[in-house]
XYZ file of C-alpha atoms in Angstrom:
72
model
C -69.426 372.652 189.774
C -66.126 371.750 191.502
C -64.699 375.222 191.031
C -67.877 376.874 192.320
C -67.962 374.557 195.328
C -64.298 375.267 196.013
C -64.778 379.033 195.804
C -67.692 378.860 198.239
C -65.741 376.857 200.840
C -62.380 378.573 200.276
C -62.819 382.107 198.928
C -59.896 383.699 197.077
C -59.038 385.889 200.070
C -58.650 382.870 202.363
C -56.659 381.007 199.724
C -54.213 383.943 199.395
C -53.532 383.621 203.132
C -53.214 379.824 203.177
C -51.319 379.149 199.929
C -47.908 380.459 201.113
C -48.114 378.184 204.171
C -48.345 374.978 202.123
C -44.966 373.317 201.460
C -43.976 372.718 197.834
C -44.821 369.404 196.240
C -41.803 367.059 196.555
C -40.052 365.939 193.396
C -41.200 362.518 192.212
C -39.124 359.958 190.363
C -40.216 359.701 186.760
C -43.340 357.578 186.578
C -43.415 356.916 190.320
C -45.724 357.904 193.110
C -49.352 358.891 193.090
C -50.896 361.510 190.869
C -50.697 365.083 192.096
C -53.862 366.707 193.420
C -53.937 370.498 193.361
C -53.208 372.098 196.723
C -56.383 374.156 196.704
C -58.505 371.070 196.026
C -56.941 369.250 198.980
C -57.342 372.268 201.265
C -60.958 372.647 200.187
C -61.553 368.975 200.946
C -60.020 369.461 204.409
C -62.279 372.461 205.055
C -65.300 370.445 203.929
C -64.436 367.499 206.198
C -63.837 369.796 209.167
C -67.020 371.822 208.675
C -69.387 368.983 207.777
C -67.905 366.128 209.778
C -68.077 363.764 206.807
C -65.457 361.071 206.323
C -62.773 361.266 203.615
C -64.330 358.402 201.670
C -67.641 360.291 201.494
C -66.146 363.335 199.768
C -67.671 364.075 196.363
C -65.400 363.262 193.404
C -65.475 366.972 192.481
C -62.830 367.599 195.145
C -60.286 365.628 193.144
C -59.410 363.409 196.096
C -60.401 360.020 194.735
C -58.576 357.738 197.146
C -59.354 357.109 200.789
C -56.939 359.867 201.758
C -54.951 362.539 199.990
C -51.171 362.161 199.851
C -50.570 365.808 200.541
């Protein structure tokens, strides 16, 4: 379901435009930091919040953003 939802909100054509604009994930010290969330999942969550007006903490778990905010 998460992949289908992501493809509906962020089609492949849009993702091809956006992906090069996202900075690379910074290097983390071994065992430190928060777990990495895929860039497309975070961008899809942003699109959902902006288009629906829902709050971050109301995002479905399918987006992969399980905390109150993404660290990306």
